[in-house]
Coordinates of C-alpha atoms and ligand atoms in Angstrom, one line a residue:
M1 CA 39.5 56.4 -26.9
R2 CA 39.9 60.0 -25.2
I3 CA 37.7 59.9 -22.4
L4 CA 36.5 62.7 -20.0
V5 CA 35.7 60.8 -16.4
T6 CA 33.5 63.5 -14.3
G7 CA 34.0 62.7 -10.9
G8 CA 37.1 60.7 -11.7
A9 CA 38.7 62.0 -8.0
G10 CA 35.6 59.8 -6.4
Y11 CA 35.0 56.3 -5.4
I12 CA 33.8 54.4 -8.4
G13 CA 35.4 57.2 -10.6
S14 CA 38.9 56.7 -9.8
H15 CA 38.2 52.4 -10.2
T16 CA 37.0 53.3 -13.4
C17 CA 39.9 55.7 -14.5
K18 CA 42.4 52.9 -13.6
A19 CA 40.3 49.9 -15.5
L20 CA 40.3 52.5 -18.4
A21 CA 44.0 53.6 -18.4
H22 CA 45.0 49.7 -18.1
Q23 CA 42.9 48.9 -21.2
G24 CA 44.8 51.7 -22.9
H25 CA 42.6 54.6 -23.1
T26 CA 43.3 58.0 -22.5
V27 CA 41.7 59.4 -19.4
V28 CA 41.0 63.0 -18.1
T29 CA 39.1 63.4 -14.9
Y30 CA 37.3 66.6 -14.7
D31 CA 36.4 67.1 -10.8
N32 CA 35.8 70.0 -8.3
L33 CA 37.1 67.9 -5.4
S34 CA 33.8 68.7 -3.4
T35 CA 33.8 65.0 -2.3
G36 CA 36.8 63.5 -4.6
H37 CA 40.3 63.5 -3.5
R38 CA 43.1 64.5 -5.8
E39 CA 45.1 61.8 -4.3
L40 CA 42.7 59.4 -6.0
V41 CA 43.7 61.0 -9.7
R42 CA 46.4 58.8 -10.4
W43 CA 45.6 57.6 -13.9
G44 CA 45.6 60.4 -16.5
D45 CA 45.4 64.0 -16.4
F46 CA 43.4 66.0 -14.1
V47 CA 41.2 69.3 -14.6
Y48 CA 39.6 70.9 -11.6
G49 CA 36.6 72.1 -12.5
D50 CA 32.7 72.3 -11.8
I51 CA 30.2 70.4 -14.0
L52 CA 28.0 73.5 -13.6
D53 CA 30.6 75.5 -15.7
T54 CA 29.4 74.8 -19.3
Q55 CA 32.4 76.8 -20.6
R56 CA 35.1 75.0 -18.6
L57 CA 33.7 71.7 -20.0
R58 CA 33.9 73.1 -23.5
A59 CA 37.3 73.9 -23.1
C60 CA 38.7 70.9 -21.3
I61 CA 36.9 68.7 -24.0
R62 CA 38.2 71.0 -26.8
Q63 CA 42.0 70.8 -25.2
H64 CA 41.9 67.3 -24.9
R65 CA 40.3 66.2 -27.9
I66 CA 37.5 64.2 -26.0
E67 CA 35.5 61.5 -27.7
G68 CA 33.0 59.9 -25.1
V69 CA 32.3 61.3 -21.5
I70 CA 31.5 58.9 -18.3
H71 CA 29.9 60.9 -15.8
F72 CA 30.1 59.9 -12.0
A73 CA 30.2 63.7 -10.4
A74 CA 27.1 63.8 -8.5
S75 CA 25.6 64.2 -4.8
A76 CA 24.4 61.0 -3.8
Y77 CA 23.6 61.1 -0.2
V78 CA 19.6 59.9 -0.1
G79 CA 19.5 61.6 3.6
E80 CA 21.1 65.1 2.5
S81 CA 19.0 65.0 -0.6
V82 CA 15.5 65.0 1.8
V83 CA 16.8 68.0 3.9
D84 CA 18.7 69.8 0.9
P85 CA 16.7 68.8 -2.5
G86 CA 17.9 72.0 -4.1
K87 CA 21.9 70.9 -4.0
Y88 CA 20.5 67.8 -5.4
F89 CA 18.6 68.9 -8.4
R90 CA 21.5 71.6 -9.0
N91 CA 24.2 69.1 -9.0
N92 CA 22.6 66.0 -10.4
V93 CA 20.1 67.6 -13.0
C94 CA 21.6 71.2 -13.9
G95 CA 25.3 69.2 -13.8
T96 CA 23.9 66.6 -15.9
L97 CA 22.4 69.5 -18.3
S98 CA 25.6 71.4 -18.4
I99 CA 27.7 68.5 -19.6
L100 CA 25.5 67.3 -22.2
D101 CA 25.0 71.2 -23.5
A102 CA 29.2 70.8 -23.7
M103 CA 28.8 67.5 -25.7
R104 CA 26.3 69.4 -27.8
D105 CA 28.5 72.3 -28.6
E106 CA 31.7 70.0 -28.8
Y107 CA 30.3 67.2 -30.7
V108 CA 31.0 64.3 -28.6
P109 CA 28.5 61.6 -29.4
Y110 CA 28.5 59.0 -26.2
I111 CA 27.8 59.3 -22.6
V112 CA 27.5 56.5 -20.0
V113 CA 26.4 58.0 -16.6
S114 CA 25.9 56.9 -12.9
G115 CA 22.2 56.0 -12.5
T116 CA 20.9 54.3 -9.2
C117 CA 18.5 51.9 -8.0
A118 CA 16.7 54.5 -6.1
V119 CA 14.9 55.5 -9.3
Y120 CA 12.6 52.5 -8.2
G121 CA 11.6 53.4 -4.7
S122 CA 10.7 50.9 -2.6
P123 CA 8.9 47.9 -4.9
E124 CA 8.0 45.3 -3.2
K125 CA 8.6 42.6 -6.1
M126 CA 12.0 41.3 -5.8
P127 CA 14.3 41.1 -8.0
I128 CA 14.0 44.2 -9.4
T129 CA 14.0 44.3 -13.3
E130 CA 14.4 47.5 -15.5
D131 CA 10.7 47.2 -16.1
T132 CA 10.0 47.7 -12.4
P133 CA 8.0 51.1 -12.4
T134 CA 10.2 53.7 -11.4
T135 CA 8.8 55.7 -8.6
P136 CA 11.7 57.4 -6.4
I137 CA 10.8 58.1 -2.9
N138 CA 13.3 60.6 -2.3
P139 CA 15.0 63.7 -4.0
Y140 CA 18.1 61.6 -4.8
G141 CA 16.2 58.8 -7.0
A142 CA 13.9 61.5 -8.5
S143 CA 17.1 63.5 -9.4
K144 CA 18.8 60.5 -11.2
L145 CA 15.4 59.4 -13.0
F146 CA 15.2 63.1 -14.4
M147 CA 18.8 62.9 -15.5
E148 CA 18.0 59.7 -17.7
R149 CA 14.8 61.7 -19.2
M150 CA 17.1 64.5 -20.2
L151 CA 19.7 61.9 -22.0
A152 CA 16.7 60.5 -23.9
D153 CA 15.4 64.0 -25.1
Y154 CA 18.9 65.3 -25.7
E155 CA 19.5 61.6 -27.8
N156 CA 16.2 62.4 -29.8
A157 CA 17.5 66.2 -30.7
H158 CA 21.1 66.0 -31.0
G159 CA 22.0 62.5 -31.4
I160 CA 24.0 62.1 -28.2
K161 CA 24.2 58.1 -27.6
W162 CA 23.8 57.2 -23.9
M163 CA 23.7 54.5 -21.3
S164 CA 22.6 54.5 -17.8
L165 CA 23.9 52.0 -15.2
R166 CA 21.6 52.0 -12.2
Y167 CA 24.0 50.7 -9.5
F168 CA 22.9 48.7 -6.3
N169 CA 25.3 48.9 -3.3
A170 CA 28.9 49.8 -4.7
A171 CA 31.3 48.3 -2.2
G172 CA 35.0 46.9 -2.1
C173 CA 38.2 48.6 -3.4
D174 CA 40.7 47.9 -5.6
P175 CA 42.0 44.4 -5.4
D176 CA 45.8 46.3 -5.5
G177 CA 45.2 49.0 -3.0
E178 CA 45.9 51.7 -5.4
T179 CA 42.4 53.3 -4.7
G180 CA 39.4 52.5 -2.6
E181 CA 36.2 53.9 -0.7
W182 CA 36.7 57.5 0.8
H183 CA 33.9 59.3 1.5
E184 CA 33.7 62.1 4.1
P185 CA 31.4 61.9 6.0
E186 CA 31.3 57.8 5.7
T187 CA 28.0 56.9 6.0
H188 CA 28.1 53.5 4.1
L189 CA 27.5 49.8 6.2
I190 CA 30.7 48.2 5.2
P191 CA 33.3 50.9 5.9
L192 CA 31.7 51.7 9.1
A193 CA 31.4 48.0 10.0
L194 CA 35.2 47.8 9.6
M195 CA 35.9 50.7 11.3
A196 CA 33.9 49.6 14.5
A197 CA 35.7 46.0 14.0
M198 CA 39.1 48.0 14.2
G199 CA 38.1 50.1 17.3
K200 CA 37.9 53.3 15.4
M201 CA 34.4 53.9 16.5
P202 CA 32.8 52.6 19.4
A203 CA 30.0 50.7 18.0
L204 CA 28.1 50.4 14.6
E205 CA 24.7 51.4 14.5
I206 CA 22.0 48.9 12.7
F207 CA 19.2 51.0 11.6
G208 CA 16.5 48.8 12.6
D209 CA 16.1 44.8 12.9
D210 CA 12.1 44.8 12.6
Y211 CA 12.4 44.7 8.8
P212 CA 9.9 42.1 7.0
T213 CA 13.5 39.9 6.4
P214 CA 14.8 36.7 7.6
D215 CA 16.7 38.1 10.5
G216 CA 15.0 41.8 10.6
T217 CA 17.6 43.9 9.1
C218 CA 17.7 45.4 5.5
I219 CA 19.0 43.2 2.6
R220 CA 21.0 44.8 0.0
D221 CA 22.6 43.8 -3.5
Y222 CA 26.4 44.8 -2.8
I223 CA 28.7 44.9 -6.5
H224 CA 32.1 45.0 -6.3
V225 CA 33.3 48.2 -7.9
T226 CA 35.9 46.3 -10.0
D227 CA 32.7 44.6 -11.5
L228 CA 31.1 48.3 -11.8
S229 CA 34.1 49.8 -13.8
E230 CA 34.3 47.1 -15.8
A231 CA 30.8 47.5 -16.7
H232 CA 30.8 51.3 -17.6
I233 CA 33.6 50.4 -20.1
K234 CA 31.7 48.0 -21.7
A235 CA 28.8 50.1 -22.1
L236 CA 30.9 52.9 -23.7
R237 CA 32.3 50.2 -26.1
Y238 CA 28.4 49.1 -26.8
L239 CA 27.4 52.5 -28.0
V240 CA 30.6 52.9 -30.0
D241 CA 29.7 49.7 -31.5
G242 CA 26.5 51.1 -32.5
G243 CA 24.2 49.8 -29.4
K244 CA 21.2 51.7 -28.7
R245 CA 20.3 53.2 -25.5
H246 CA 19.8 51.3 -22.4
A247 CA 19.3 52.1 -18.4
L248 CA 20.5 49.0 -16.9
N249 CA 20.7 47.2 -13.5
L250 CA 24.0 46.8 -12.0
G251 CA 24.0 44.4 -9.1
A252 CA 25.4 41.0 -7.9
G253 CA 21.9 39.6 -8.2
I254 CA 22.2 38.2 -4.7
G255 CA 21.2 40.1 -1.3
A256 CA 22.9 40.2 2.1
S257 CA 21.4 41.4 5.3
V258 CA 23.1 44.0 7.5
K259 CA 23.6 41.3 10.1
E260 CA 25.1 39.0 7.3
I261 CA 27.6 41.6 6.4
I262 CA 28.6 42.0 10.1
F263 CA 29.1 38.1 10.5
A264 CA 31.2 38.0 7.2
I265 CA 33.5 40.9 8.6
E266 CA 33.7 39.4 11.9
N267 CA 34.6 35.9 10.2
I268 CA 37.5 37.5 7.9
T269 CA 38.7 40.0 10.6
K270 CA 38.4 37.7 13.7
K271 CA 37.4 40.6 15.4
N272 CA 34.2 41.4 17.3
V273 CA 32.0 44.4 15.5
P274 CA 30.2 46.1 18.1
H275 CA 26.8 47.1 17.2
I276 CA 23.9 48.7 18.6
I277 CA 20.1 48.4 17.0
S278 CA 18.8 52.0 16.5
Q279 CA 15.9 53.2 14.7
R280 CA 15.1 52.8 11.4
R281 CA 16.8 55.1 8.9
Y282 CA 14.4 57.1 6.7
G283 CA 13.7 56.1 3.3
D284 CA 15.6 52.5 3.8
P285 CA 13.4 50.0 1.7
P286 CA 13.6 46.3 3.6
T287 CA 15.0 44.6 0.5
L288 CA 16.9 45.9 -2.8
I289 CA 18.1 43.0 -5.0
A290 CA 18.8 43.5 -8.8
D291 CA 17.6 41.4 -11.7
I292 CA 21.1 41.7 -13.6
S293 CA 20.0 39.8 -16.6
K294 CA 19.4 42.4 -19.2
A295 CA 22.9 44.1 -18.1
Q296 CA 24.6 40.2 -18.6
Q297 CA 23.2 39.9 -22.1
I298 CA 23.5 43.3 -23.5
L299 CA 27.1 44.2 -22.2
K300 CA 28.0 40.9 -22.1
W301 CA 29.4 41.5 -18.8
T302 CA 29.0 39.2 -15.6
P303 CA 30.2 40.1 -11.9
K304 CA 33.2 38.3 -11.0
C305 CA 34.5 39.9 -7.9
S306 CA 31.0 40.4 -6.2
N307 CA 31.0 38.0 -3.4
I308 CA 30.9 39.2 0.2
S309 CA 34.2 38.0 1.0
L310 CA 36.2 39.4 -2.1
I311 CA 34.4 42.9 -1.1
V312 CA 35.4 42.7 2.9
K313 CA 38.9 41.3 2.2
S314 CA 39.5 44.2 -0.3
S315 CA 37.8 46.7 1.8
L316 CA 39.9 45.7 4.8
A317 CA 43.2 46.0 3.1
W318 CA 42.4 49.8 1.9
A319 CA 41.0 50.8 5.1
S320 CA 44.2 49.9 6.7
K321 CA 46.0 51.6 4.1
K322 CA 43.6 54.9 4.2
N323 CA 44.0 55.2 7.8
C324 CA 47.8 55.7 7.6
R325 CA 47.5 58.2 5.1
F326 CA 44.4 60.2 6.4
H327 CA 46.0 60.8 9.3
T328 CA 49.2 62.1 7.5
L329 CA 47.1 64.3 5.6
S330 CA 45.4 65.9 8.5
A331 CA 48.5 66.3 10.3
H332 CA 49.9 68.3 7.0
R333 CA 46.6 70.3 7.2
I334 CA 47.1 71.7 10.3
G335 CA 50.6 72.3 9.6
K336 CA 52.4 69.5 11.3
G337 CA 54.0 66.2 9.9
K338 CA 55.3 64.9 6.5
V339 CA 53.1 64.5 3.5
Y340 CA 53.9 61.3 1.7
K341 CA 53.2 61.4 -2.0
K342 CA 52.6 57.9 -2.8
F343 CA 50.8 55.3 -0.6
Ligands
UDP401 N1 23.0 50.7 7.8 C1 23.5 50.4 8.6 N2 24.4 51.0 9.6 C2 25.1 52.2 9.1 C3 25.0 52.3 7.8 C4 24.1 51.4 6.7 O1 22.5 49.4 9.5 O2 25.9 52.8 9.5 C5 22.4 49.7 6.9 C6 21.3 50.7 5.8 O3 20.2 50.9 7.0 C7 21.0 49.8 4.7 C8 22.3 49.3 4.3 O4 22.9 49.0 5.8 O5 19.7 48.8 4.7 C9 23.2 49.9 3.5 O6 23.3 51.0 3.6 P1 24.5 51.9 2.8 O7 24.2 53.5 3.7 O8 25.6 51.2 3.0 O9 23.9 51.6 1.4 P2 22.3 52.1 0.9 O10 21.8 51.0 1.0 O11 22.0 53.3 1.9 O12 22.9 52.6 -0.5

């Protein structure tokens, strides 16, 4: 298939582009590089553009004869969404609306989108199934829930088939080290803990150790990005084969606490992760664990790489590589040093 990947220069998007290309699909990345990186677009063509620009999207769809869309481009920092909700409703709701309009006008029938477990808010009952009530507690979760609502209405009115994949905690990096997690600023636990272990920052802050969990730190369900990518491709295939719309949980189906992650990193790196205990972070539920049985059954998918050891090892390999590259690029931006085209 000829597939448009919005946000293909980002973390999960670039891994999915690689997986799509390896399975013989033609990939076109559409990205405004606001958080993505041109260097991560290594599979297929690149079109610089904003998802809010419907005419540009339409031209891109026409030019590349796009048959399906995988939509990652979104704003995805919970904390930022609380202080700047407009950005989240604009990029996530209006951005998706713009993509849907472009698809409707250019007759593209399939879309798979990044959903999130943030649509569930802070449920008490674990694991979280797709029947758990959707009561988001921040604008990010609300914007993604509204996106699903729009998809349902566009399907009813215009026949666009869709699937929303509600990720839990995406983690890990491409096992070949060709792409990986690269956020600026970095706010996620595993890359930050690795930076602390490598002496790149003084200490990791643990956001609260007084939660109602066995060791007092928050429990999350970490899913390897390779497993996530695979699920997107299966979801698209499912729609093409005539499957009906779903919003599906994607996780490993097991949880790990912040302290367990630190312990795993210390074991693998043989280095201490210096850390301090600080205040709880606003909006962090104590525990989030996915029930993934519906995704397993519908997509005939199962997570294969989502164990903490593989996640940490692949993140470590990428972090070491990215550090060399990142310093080289920074030097280039301020007019010094040499830019290497390849890793
Ligand atoms: N966390 C932490 N220190 C950090 C970053 C994250 O203690 O510097 C905790 C956070 O409170 C949460 C877990 O690690 O319980 C995972 O957070 P992350 O930001 O990686 O993902 P999120 O769950 O917010 O999507």
